[in-house]
Each structure stands twice: as C-alpha cells, then as structure tokens.
Short mmCIF file of C-alpha atoms and ligand atoms in Angstrom, two decimals:
data_model
loop_
_atom_site.label_atom_id
_atom_site.label_comp_id
_atom_site.label_asym_id
_atom_site.label_seq_id
_atom_site.Cartn_x
_atom_site.Cartn_y
_atom_site.Cartn_z
CA MET Y 1 76.44 109.59 52.82
CA ARG Y 2 76.51 110.12 49.08
CA VAL Y 3 79.92 110.88 47.67
CA LYS Y 4 79.97 113.56 44.98
CA LYS Y 5 81.01 112.14 41.61
CA LEU Y 6 84.21 113.48 40.12
CA SER Y 7 83.94 115.79 37.13
CA VAL Y 8 86.53 114.64 34.65
CA PHE Y 9 87.91 116.41 31.58
CA ILE Y 10 89.98 114.21 29.26
CA GLU Y 11 91.94 115.36 26.23
CA THR Y 12 92.76 112.41 23.99
CA TYR Y 13 95.54 112.05 21.44
CA GLY Y 14 96.36 109.19 19.10
CA CYS Y 15 94.69 105.99 18.04
CA GLN Y 16 91.32 104.37 18.67
CA MET Y 17 92.87 102.40 21.51
CA ASN Y 18 93.50 105.70 23.25
CA GLU Y 19 89.92 106.86 22.65
CA TYR Y 20 88.74 103.60 24.15
CA ASP Y 21 91.17 103.99 27.07
CA SER Y 22 89.79 107.49 27.72
CA ASP Y 23 86.32 105.97 28.06
CA ARG Y 24 87.76 103.37 30.44
CA ILE Y 25 89.45 106.12 32.43
CA LEU Y 26 86.06 107.80 32.86
CA ASN Y 27 84.55 104.61 34.19
CA SER Y 28 87.52 103.73 36.37
CA LEU Y 29 87.03 107.09 38.11
CA SER Y 30 83.23 106.68 38.12
CA GLY Y 31 83.50 110.16 36.65
CA ILE Y 32 81.11 112.52 34.93
CA PRO Y 33 82.60 113.81 31.68
CA VAL Y 34 82.71 117.60 31.36
CA ASN Y 35 83.38 119.59 28.21
CA ASN Y 36 85.02 122.54 29.89
CA PRO Y 37 88.31 122.01 31.75
CA SER Y 38 87.49 124.75 34.25
CA ASP Y 39 84.51 122.66 35.48
CA ALA Y 40 86.71 119.65 36.22
CA ASP Y 41 87.95 118.09 39.47
CA VAL Y 42 90.41 116.03 37.46
CA ILE Y 43 92.03 116.89 34.12
CA ILE Y 44 93.74 114.11 32.20
CA VAL Y 45 95.77 114.26 29.01
CA ASN Y 46 95.75 110.80 27.44
CA THR Y 47 98.81 110.75 25.23
CA CYS Y 48 100.32 109.18 22.12
CA ALA Y 49 104.03 108.46 21.56
CA ILE Y 50 103.91 106.99 18.05
CA ARG Y 51 105.84 109.90 16.47
CA GLU Y 52 107.96 112.59 18.06
CA LYS Y 53 105.46 115.30 17.12
CA ALA Y 54 102.61 113.53 18.92
CA ASP Y 55 104.79 113.09 21.94
CA HIS Y 56 105.62 116.84 22.07
CA LYS Y 57 101.98 117.77 21.58
CA ALA Y 58 101.09 115.81 24.69
CA THR Y 59 103.44 117.68 26.99
CA SER Y 60 102.53 121.07 25.60
CA ALA Y 61 98.82 120.27 26.01
CA LEU Y 62 99.36 119.93 29.75
CA GLY Y 63 100.64 123.50 29.93
CA ARG Y 64 97.21 124.82 28.98
CA TYR Y 65 95.75 123.60 32.26
CA LYS Y 66 98.45 124.85 34.61
CA ASN Y 67 96.73 128.13 35.48
CA LEU Y 68 93.46 126.45 36.40
CA LYS Y 69 95.14 125.28 39.59
CA LYS Y 70 95.21 128.90 40.80
CA SER Y 71 91.42 129.21 40.78
CA ASN Y 72 90.90 125.60 41.91
CA PRO Y 73 93.69 124.45 44.25
CA ASN Y 74 92.05 121.02 44.61
CA LEU Y 75 92.27 120.37 40.89
CA LEU Y 76 94.25 117.26 39.95
CA ILE Y 77 96.15 117.15 36.67
CA GLY Y 78 97.37 113.83 35.30
CA MET Y 79 98.93 112.29 32.25
CA THR Y 80 97.99 108.83 31.00
CA GLY Y 81 98.78 106.79 27.89
CA CYS Y 82 101.93 106.04 25.95
CA VAL Y 83 103.96 109.19 26.71
CA ALA Y 84 103.19 108.64 30.41
CA GLN Y 85 104.52 105.10 30.10
CA LEU Y 86 107.58 106.20 28.14
CA TYR Y 87 108.86 108.98 30.40
CA GLY Y 88 107.21 108.13 33.76
CA LYS Y 89 109.15 109.68 36.61
CA LYS Y 90 110.93 112.18 34.35
CA LEU Y 91 107.61 113.92 33.68
CA ILE Y 92 106.84 114.33 37.37
CA LYS Y 93 110.28 115.83 37.89
CA GLN Y 94 109.98 118.21 34.94
CA ILE Y 95 106.38 119.36 35.30
CA PRO Y 96 105.69 120.70 38.81
CA TYR Y 97 101.89 120.97 38.44
CA LEU Y 98 101.53 117.36 37.25
CA ASP Y 99 99.98 115.19 40.00
CA PHE Y 100 99.99 111.74 38.47
CA VAL Y 101 101.40 109.73 35.59
CA VAL Y 102 99.67 106.45 34.71
CA GLY Y 103 100.60 104.05 31.89
CA PRO Y 104 98.05 102.30 29.63
CA ARG Y 105 98.12 99.03 31.55
CA SER Y 106 97.44 100.64 34.90
CA ILE Y 107 94.11 102.33 34.14
CA PRO Y 108 92.24 99.98 36.54
CA LYS Y 109 94.37 101.43 39.36
CA LEU Y 110 93.34 105.04 38.66
CA MET Y 111 90.51 105.24 41.17
CA ASN Y 112 92.82 104.37 44.06
CA ILE Y 113 95.51 106.71 42.80
CA VAL Y 114 93.09 109.63 42.61
CA LYS Y 115 91.59 108.79 46.02
CA ASP Y 116 95.06 108.82 47.60
CA LEU Y 117 95.87 112.13 45.94
CA LYS Y 118 92.63 113.69 47.19
CA ASP Y 119 93.65 112.70 50.71
CA SER Y 120 97.07 114.31 50.52
CA LEU Y 121 97.51 116.91 47.84
CA ASP Y 122 101.26 117.32 48.09
CA VAL Y 123 101.97 113.74 46.96
CA LYS Y 124 102.71 112.72 43.36
CA LYS Y 125 101.85 109.33 41.90
CA ILE Y 126 103.54 107.31 39.19
CA GLU Y 127 102.13 103.99 38.00
CA THR Y 128 103.80 102.51 34.95
CA SER Y 129 104.10 98.84 35.84
CA MET Y 130 103.32 96.34 33.11
CA ASP Y 131 101.42 94.16 35.61
CA VAL Y 132 98.93 92.39 33.41
CA GLN Y 133 96.52 90.90 35.92
CA GLU Y 134 93.74 93.43 35.71
CA VAL Y 135 94.38 95.00 32.34
CA PHE Y 136 90.93 94.31 30.86
CA GLU Y 137 89.00 94.84 34.08
CA ILE Y 138 87.35 98.19 33.41
CA HIS Y 139 84.61 98.55 30.80
CA PRO Y 140 84.43 101.78 28.81
CA TYR Y 141 82.02 104.60 29.60
CA HIS Y 142 79.28 104.63 26.96
CA LYS Y 143 76.98 107.60 26.50
CA LYS Y 144 73.43 106.28 26.41
CA ASP Y 145 72.20 105.62 22.87
CA LYS Y 146 75.55 106.41 21.25
CA VAL Y 147 75.37 104.47 17.99
CA ASN Y 148 78.93 103.11 17.92
CA GLY Y 149 81.49 101.93 20.41
CA PHE Y 150 84.83 100.20 20.76
CA VAL Y 151 85.69 96.90 22.39
CA SER Y 152 89.34 96.09 23.02
CA ILE Y 153 90.19 92.45 22.39
CA GLN Y 154 93.94 92.74 22.79
CA GLN Y 155 96.58 94.80 24.55
CA GLY Y 156 100.19 95.25 23.46
CA CYS Y 157 101.98 93.82 20.44
CA ASN Y 158 104.30 90.87 19.73
CA LYS Y 159 105.57 92.10 16.36
CA GLU Y 160 108.98 93.70 16.29
CA CYS Y 161 108.65 96.36 13.60
CA ALA Y 162 111.88 98.34 13.63
CA TYR Y 163 110.24 101.77 13.68
CA CYS Y 164 107.58 101.15 16.29
CA ILE Y 165 107.40 102.19 19.93
CA VAL Y 166 104.15 100.38 20.71
CA PRO Y 167 105.67 97.19 22.20
CA THR Y 168 107.81 99.37 24.48
CA VAL Y 169 104.92 101.41 25.83
CA ARG Y 170 102.07 98.90 25.66
CA GLY Y 171 104.01 95.70 26.33
CA LYS Y 172 103.68 92.22 24.85
CA GLU Y 173 100.43 91.00 23.32
CA ILE Y 174 97.75 89.86 25.74
CA ASN Y 175 94.49 88.59 24.33
CA ARG Y 176 91.20 89.05 26.09
CA SER Y 177 88.98 86.04 26.71
CA LEU Y 178 86.02 85.35 24.44
CA GLU Y 179 83.66 85.54 27.45
CA ASP Y 180 84.94 89.02 28.38
CA ILE Y 181 84.66 90.25 24.81
CA LEU Y 182 81.08 89.00 24.49
CA GLU Y 183 80.17 90.40 27.91
CA GLU Y 184 81.45 93.88 27.09
CA SER Y 185 79.78 93.74 23.66
CA LYS Y 186 76.41 92.92 25.25
CA LEU Y 187 76.86 95.69 27.79
CA LEU Y 188 77.40 98.26 25.03
CA ILE Y 189 74.55 96.86 22.92
CA ASN Y 190 72.24 97.15 25.95
CA GLN Y 191 73.31 100.78 26.27
CA GLY Y 192 72.23 101.45 22.68
CA ALA Y 193 75.27 100.65 20.52
CA LYS Y 194 74.36 99.35 17.05
CA GLU Y 195 77.87 99.16 15.66
CA LEU Y 196 80.97 97.93 17.48
CA THR Y 197 84.58 98.21 16.40
CA TYR Y 198 86.84 95.55 17.86
CA ILE Y 199 90.31 96.90 18.44
CA GLY Y 200 93.82 95.60 18.99
CA GLN Y 201 97.29 96.54 17.74
CA THR Y 202 97.25 93.48 15.47
CA VAL Y 203 93.62 92.58 15.98
CA ASN Y 204 93.52 89.60 13.63
CA SER Y 205 96.30 87.82 15.49
CA TRP Y 206 93.84 87.41 18.39
CA LYS Y 207 93.76 83.92 19.88
CA HIS Y 208 92.53 82.60 23.19
CA ASN Y 209 92.05 79.08 24.59
CA GLY Y 210 92.31 77.48 21.16
CA GLU Y 211 89.97 79.97 19.47
CA ARG Y 212 91.33 82.11 16.62
CA PHE Y 213 90.23 85.44 15.17
CA HIS Y 214 87.93 83.90 12.55
CA ASN Y 215 86.13 81.95 15.31
CA LEU Y 216 85.69 85.19 17.23
CA LEU Y 217 84.16 86.83 14.14
CA ASP Y 218 81.68 83.95 13.91
CA TYR Y 219 80.65 84.42 17.56
CA LEU Y 220 80.29 88.19 17.13
CA GLY Y 221 78.08 87.65 14.09
CA LYS Y 222 75.57 85.90 16.34
CA LEU Y 223 75.25 88.74 18.87
CA GLY Y 224 71.61 89.87 18.96
CA GLY Y 225 71.00 93.61 18.61
CA LEU Y 226 74.35 94.28 16.96
CA GLU Y 227 73.92 95.49 13.40
CA ARG Y 228 77.47 96.14 12.31
CA ILE Y 229 80.92 94.83 13.17
CA ARG Y 230 84.22 96.50 12.32
CA PHE Y 231 87.72 95.67 13.52
CA THR Y 232 91.11 97.34 13.37
CA THR Y 233 94.11 97.21 12.95
CA SER Y 234 94.83 94.05 10.97
CA PHE Y 235 98.34 92.77 10.42
CA PRO Y 236 98.92 91.56 6.83
CA ARG Y 237 100.65 88.29 7.80
CA ASP Y 238 97.65 87.33 9.94
CA VAL Y 239 95.04 87.60 7.18
CA THR Y 240 94.04 83.95 6.72
CA SER Y 241 91.67 82.26 4.27
CA LYS Y 242 89.46 81.38 7.23
CA MET Y 243 89.33 85.03 8.27
CA ILE Y 244 88.34 86.00 4.72
CA ASP Y 245 85.62 83.30 4.72
CA SER Y 246 84.24 84.47 8.06
CA MET Y 247 84.07 88.04 6.77
CA LYS Y 248 82.46 87.01 3.52
CA ASN Y 249 79.84 84.79 5.18
CA ASN Y 250 78.83 87.30 7.81
CA PRO Y 251 76.68 90.15 6.50
CA LYS Y 252 77.11 92.10 9.74
CA ILE Y 253 80.85 92.44 9.16
CA CYS Y 254 81.44 95.67 7.32
CA ARG Y 255 83.05 95.62 3.90
CA GLN Y 256 86.06 97.52 5.13
CA LEU Y 257 89.61 96.53 6.03
CA HIS Y 258 92.50 98.63 7.28
CA LEU Y 259 95.67 96.77 6.32
CA PRO Y 260 98.85 98.77 6.91
CA VAL Y 261 101.47 97.98 4.27
CA GLN Y 262 104.06 100.62 5.39
CA SER Y 263 106.10 100.43 2.15
CA GLY Y 264 105.91 99.07 -1.39
CA SER Y 265 109.57 98.01 -1.41
CA ASN Y 266 110.71 94.56 -0.31
CA LYS Y 267 114.04 95.97 0.80
CA VAL Y 268 112.39 98.53 3.09
CA LEU Y 269 109.84 95.99 4.39
CA LYS Y 270 112.75 93.73 5.31
CA SER Y 271 114.62 96.45 7.18
CA MET Y 272 111.35 97.37 8.91
CA ASN Y 273 111.05 93.72 9.94
CA ARG Y 274 107.49 93.47 8.64
CA THR Y 275 107.81 89.70 7.90
CA TYR Y 276 105.97 89.75 4.54
CA THR Y 277 106.92 90.58 0.97
CA ILE Y 278 105.04 92.92 -1.28
CA ASP Y 279 103.95 89.99 -3.46
CA TRP Y 280 102.49 88.36 -0.40
CA TYR Y 281 100.60 91.55 0.44
CA ARG Y 282 99.28 91.92 -3.11
CA GLU Y 283 98.15 88.30 -3.10
CA SER Y 284 96.22 88.84 0.16
CA ILE Y 285 94.47 91.83 -1.40
CA ARG Y 286 93.63 89.75 -4.48
CA LYS Y 287 92.06 87.03 -2.29
CA LEU Y 288 90.14 89.57 -0.22
CA ARG Y 289 88.76 91.29 -3.32
CA GLU Y 290 87.91 88.00 -4.96
CA ALA Y 291 85.82 87.09 -1.90
CA MET Y 292 84.37 90.59 -1.39
CA PRO Y 293 84.52 92.64 -4.60
CA ASP Y 294 83.24 95.81 -2.93
CA LEU Y 295 85.67 95.66 0.02
CA SER Y 296 86.96 99.12 0.93
CA LEU Y 297 90.68 99.09 1.71
CA SER Y 298 92.80 101.55 3.63
CA THR Y 299 96.43 101.45 4.66
CA ASP Y 300 99.27 103.17 6.52
CA ILE Y 301 102.54 104.15 4.87
CA ILE Y 302 105.77 105.38 6.42
CA ILE Y 303 107.85 107.59 4.16
CA GLY Y 304 111.62 107.86 4.45
CA PHE Y 305 112.38 104.92 6.70
CA SER Y 306 116.12 104.47 7.24
CA ASN Y 307 117.59 103.49 3.86
CA GLU Y 308 114.58 104.20 1.59
CA THR Y 309 115.90 105.24 -1.85
CA ASP Y 310 113.99 107.02 -4.57
CA GLU Y 311 113.54 103.65 -6.28
CA ASP Y 312 111.99 102.18 -3.14
CA PHE Y 313 109.67 105.17 -2.94
CA GLN Y 314 108.63 104.67 -6.58
CA GLU Y 315 107.63 101.12 -5.66
CA THR Y 316 105.39 102.52 -2.92
CA MET Y 317 103.85 104.94 -5.45
CA LYS Y 318 103.29 102.03 -7.84
CA LEU Y 319 101.59 100.06 -5.08
CA ILE Y 320 99.09 102.79 -4.22
CA GLU Y 321 98.36 103.32 -7.92
CA ASP Y 322 97.76 99.58 -8.43
CA ILE Y 323 95.71 98.88 -5.31
CA ARG Y 324 93.81 102.17 -5.31
CA PHE Y 325 93.10 102.25 -1.56
CA ASP Y 326 90.18 104.40 -0.47
CA THR Y 327 92.29 106.01 2.23
CA VAL Y 328 96.02 106.11 2.91
CA TYR Y 329 97.34 107.43 6.21
CA SER Y 330 100.92 108.47 5.46
CA PHE Y 331 103.61 109.70 7.81
CA LYS Y 332 107.22 110.81 7.68
CA TYR Y 333 109.39 108.38 9.59
CA SER Y 334 110.17 109.55 13.11
CA ILE Y 335 112.95 107.86 15.09
CA ARG Y 336 111.63 106.57 18.42
CA PRO Y 337 113.59 105.77 21.55
CA GLY Y 338 114.30 102.12 22.28
CA THR Y 339 113.38 100.84 18.79
CA LEU Y 340 115.61 98.89 16.39
CA GLY Y 341 115.31 101.81 13.98
CA GLU Y 342 117.02 104.08 16.49
CA LYS Y 343 120.20 102.04 16.09
CA MET Y 344 120.21 102.25 12.29
CA ASP Y 345 122.74 104.74 10.99
CA VAL Y 346 121.32 105.54 7.52
CA HIS Y 347 118.60 108.17 7.42
CA VAL Y 348 116.69 109.98 4.70
CA SER Y 349 116.94 113.78 4.98
CA ASP Y 350 113.84 115.62 6.14
CA GLU Y 351 113.71 117.55 2.87
CA ILE Y 352 113.62 114.39 0.74
CA ALA Y 353 111.10 112.72 3.05
CA SER Y 354 108.81 115.79 2.88
CA ASP Y 355 109.02 115.83 -0.90
CA ARG Y 356 108.14 112.13 -1.14
CA LEU Y 357 105.30 112.52 1.35
CA TYR Y 358 103.87 115.42 -0.65
CA LYS Y 359 103.97 113.41 -3.91
CA LEU Y 360 102.32 110.39 -2.32
CA GLN Y 361 99.58 112.41 -0.64
CA LYS Y 362 98.87 114.34 -3.84
CA LYS Y 363 98.44 111.13 -5.81
CA GLN Y 364 96.34 109.54 -3.10
CA LYS Y 365 93.99 112.54 -2.92
CA GLU Y 366 93.22 112.03 -6.61
CA ILE Y 367 92.62 108.31 -6.11
CA SER Y 368 90.38 108.83 -3.04
CA LEU Y 369 88.25 111.32 -4.96
CA GLU Y 370 88.05 109.10 -8.05
CA ASN Y 371 87.02 106.14 -5.88
CA ASN Y 372 84.36 108.20 -4.15
CA ILE Y 373 82.95 109.50 -7.45
CA GLN Y 374 82.24 105.85 -8.35
CA HIS Y 375 79.59 105.85 -5.60
CA ILE Y 376 77.48 108.63 -7.19
CA SER Y 377 73.93 107.47 -8.09
CA LYS Y 378 74.39 104.26 -6.11
CA ALA Y 379 72.24 103.40 -3.10
CA TYR Y 380 73.56 102.28 0.28
CA GLU Y 381 72.37 101.50 3.75
CA VAL Y 382 73.69 104.17 6.09
CA LEU Y 383 73.71 103.84 9.87
CA VAL Y 384 72.90 107.36 11.08
CA GLU Y 385 75.26 108.55 13.83
CA GLY Y 386 74.34 112.15 14.53
CA VAL Y 387 74.18 115.75 13.35
CA SER Y 388 76.50 116.53 10.44
CA LYS Y 389 79.67 118.41 11.30
CA ASN Y 390 79.26 120.66 8.25
CA ASN Y 391 75.59 121.59 8.47
CA SER Y 392 73.32 121.35 11.49
CA ASP Y 393 70.28 120.67 9.26
CA ASP Y 394 71.88 117.48 7.99
CA LEU Y 395 72.65 114.19 9.67
CA PHE Y 396 75.62 111.98 8.97
CA GLY Y 397 76.32 108.29 9.06
CA ARG Y 398 78.51 105.72 7.38
CA THR Y 399 78.13 103.05 4.76
CA THR Y 400 79.43 99.54 5.28
CA HIS Y 401 82.56 100.77 3.47
CA ASN Y 402 83.16 103.29 6.26
CA LYS Y 403 82.37 106.21 3.96
CA VAL Y 404 80.96 109.22 5.76
CA VAL Y 405 77.69 110.28 4.14
CA ASN Y 406 76.05 113.60 4.98
CA ILE Y 407 72.33 113.18 4.51
CA ARG Y 408 70.25 116.17 3.59
CA ASN Y 409 67.09 117.18 5.38
CA LEU Y 410 66.78 114.30 7.75
CA ASP Y 411 64.89 114.51 10.99
CA ARG Y 412 66.96 113.87 14.16
CA SER Y 413 64.72 110.96 15.10
CA PHE Y 414 66.66 108.96 12.49
CA VAL Y 415 69.81 108.92 14.64
CA GLY Y 416 70.64 105.28 15.38
CA LYS Y 417 68.57 104.01 12.44
CA MET Y 418 69.69 102.31 9.26
CA VAL Y 419 68.40 104.28 6.25
CA ASN Y 420 68.58 103.83 2.47
CA VAL Y 421 70.47 106.66 0.86
CA LYS Y 422 71.23 107.55 -2.73
CA ILE Y 423 74.60 109.23 -3.27
CA LYS Y 424 74.38 112.60 -5.01
CA GLU Y 425 77.82 114.16 -4.61
CA ALA Y 426 81.32 112.95 -3.78
CA PHE Y 427 84.33 114.59 -2.17
CA GLN Y 428 87.71 113.25 -1.23
CA ASN Y 429 86.71 112.31 2.32
CA SER Y 430 82.92 112.20 2.29
CA LEU Y 431 79.76 111.80 0.27
CA ILE Y 432 76.43 113.63 0.17
CA GLY Y 433 73.27 111.61 -0.11
CA GLU Y 434 69.50 111.81 -0.02
CA ILE Y 435 67.11 109.40 1.60
CA TYR Y 436 64.95 107.47 -0.85
N1 LIG A 501 107.35 107.06 12.46
C1 LIG A 501 106.35 107.34 11.59
N2 LIG A 501 105.21 106.65 11.53
C2 LIG A 501 105.06 105.63 12.40
N3 LIG A 501 104.06 104.74 12.57
C3 LIG A 501 104.39 103.91 13.58
N4 LIG A 501 105.60 104.23 14.06
C4 LIG A 501 106.05 105.27 13.33
C5 LIG A 501 107.24 106.05 13.35
N5 LIG A 501 108.23 105.78 14.20
C6 LIG A 501 102.85 104.73 11.75
C7 LIG A 501 102.66 103.37 11.05
C8 LIG A 501 101.54 102.77 11.84
C9 LIG A 501 100.73 104.00 12.22
C10 LIG A 501 99.78 103.80 13.34
O1 LIG A 501 101.71 104.95 12.56
O2 LIG A 501 102.30 103.60 9.71
O3 LIG A 501 100.79 101.83 11.09
#
C-alpha cells in the first residue's frame, strides 16, 4: 500500500542554519512542501532565539495557525529550532494547540515523533536532548535545479561570547566528517546546484581527523560540477594564513567574507569575550585584502553591549569608516537567558542604544551605496538564480562578491547559467546590469 506523503508548511526565522534545518525537516518527514498553511498536514515554525524580539516573533507566529485546527482536526502544529530548545516543556504547557517541540539537534527524530502523534492525537511530544549521534544524518530537501544550496559542516559553538545564546541552544561544536560533507555536496550538485554555501557557527574553525578548514576548501575546490563556493560565518581568530592562501588559489571560492567584528573597542571586545583585539582584526583584514584586493567584506555589530560608552561607540564608527564594509548587520544588544552577559550589571539605556544604532546605520548606508557605485561600468560574471523580485521581466543573480544584480530583459532559460553583465546602476543593496 502506498502511504500518502505529508504536506508540510514551514515558517522559518533566523539564520542560514535555520533555513538549512527547515530543508532537513522537510526531508526528515519525507514531506511535500506547500505554500499555503491551510493545505498542510503538518505546520512547523522553525524559530530563532538570538535576540528577544526574534524569540517573541516565533511564539506569536504560532498563533496564526491555531484556527486551522478547527477545519482540520488532524492538523499537527509543531515548533522547532532554538526557541523550541530554549523553552521546551514550558511551551507545551503554555500553548494548548502545540503538538510537538523539537530542538535543532533532534531533527532526525522528527519522522518518528510525527508518526507517533498521528497514531494518538491527544499526546504531546518534546524532544530537546543534545544527543549528538545522528545530528548530521538527514540531508536537506533540494528543489530540482535550484541554483544554490547550503551544506552544514558544523553544529554548535565552542566560543563563549558573553552575549550569545547559541552554545546554550545548539550545544558544543561538532564537526562533520569530510566524507559526509563531500557526499552531501555531490548530492546537491547532482540535483542541479551550481553554488554551495558551507555553513557553521564558526565555520572556519572546522577540523576533523587532522584536516583543517583550509584543507576542506582545497577538497571542495576539486568538486566537479560545482561552480561557486561560499562559506559563513567565519570567526576572526580562526582566519589563518593558510585559509587566506586556499581562498586566493581557488577561483571557485567567491571573493566574499562575512567576518563579524561586533565592536570597534578593545574594552567592549574584552567584556564580550571575543578573544581578539581590534588591531588583530584590522591586521587580518589587511592580509585578506593584500591577497584578494577585490574581496567583499561584511560584518555584524552589536550596539550598546553592557558597558559600552560613547567613546567605545566612536571607535566602532571609526572602524566602519576605515574598513568600509560592503554590508554591516547591526543590532541593539538584547540580554539573553543563561549567558554571561545576563549576569553583568551595567547596561546602556535603550534610548542611547537606539541613537547609536541609528547613527551607525546611517553612516553604513552611505558607505554601502558609495561602494556599490564603484561597480558601475564594470563587467562581472553573474550566476543567474531566478526571476527578479522587483520586476518579473528581469532575472537576478549574484556576482562573486555576493552583490545582487538585476539583469534587464533576460530570457528565463538563463536561470542557472553564468552570464557576463555590465553594471549600469547602483543602489545601496543591489545593482542593475545588462548582458553583454
Ligand atoms: N543581542 C544582539 N545581537 C546579538 N547577536 C548575537 N547575540 C546577540 C544579542 N544577545 C548578533 C551578533 C551575531 C549575529 C548573528 O547576531 O552580531 O554575529
């Protein structure tokens, strides 16, 4: 007898790891993705706990699906991801229509959980163990011929940054074996992926059986059929000369690096427990740019951490003006449960933090636009990903620098192809180009 496949609707919050996990959830359920929650047998909200706001968003998102149970009493509603891990049982107690809560490490167990629930609808399931045995077992769902995909090479994090909840909800660092990474890469390439982004919380600290991250990059460079390689997120202390050499010598590795600095002040970096100084960070950037002059850099910055003074903030402003990142993701500090930061008793007021955030974002918008204007009249190879979000007559893709380029008047048959594009116009977050 053929068993009907489950229709699954997943709403995803947070980082690329969560997007990847959502694709693994689909495969772990052997599910068919649906775009409309009312068509689903199972609805899952895959959550993010990085800041308090994200964490609230997750629980309120669930509320939107509550009424669907009236028209479909067999519907299962579940929460996965970091908020699920953080609050576990509490969620089941508080939210009566929630059927299951599953943490990031337990995704491989989802199929059994859902099967059990289908058998007896009045039961609730909670799975938040940090059991590591099968953590990398499930490959992600990949829509046929989708141009890009993610491959996780690491779970959890061994750093102890004072503000960060990730080690609490995703556990200690576990690195995936080289064989598994290559196997999953080949699987996605066979399904049509041309560009793969390798992900981990501190991706460049990857090591396994004596191999280090730069060795991994060398192996990935040899994968047939793969045109582009990206990786994120790198930890500044783990940028080595060998890693820079591997990037430089491998034309498939994109000229793009996301290197979160968090603050421009040594005092703040120390209280964040980031384990590097700002001079060290600047020196790494100098080496990277010396090796790859066109490298596009992006970073993350937290504003208003614990004892950040106006002077400290000015040092962060100076840093972004000196480095001129292409993109800066900046956030107001949010105290998270169980972190070292939670125990600190000095805090910047919300008003001051908002004011600093505004000033930083205003400056960065100018820099991003000025950087993008530099690309006008230049020609780049663009890997075409699909129909442009702004105009259905245009296609979009990205340059090696991870710049989104909307390409005018391009036939859809170019999706998945590398094309030569001349840049005509520049905005803060994207470019417009024409094929030539
Ligand atoms: N408050 C604000 N921002 C945070 N980040 C991590 N934890 C916090 C927090 N408690 C930011 C960091 C990190 C990015 C993913 O989120 O900048 O690099």
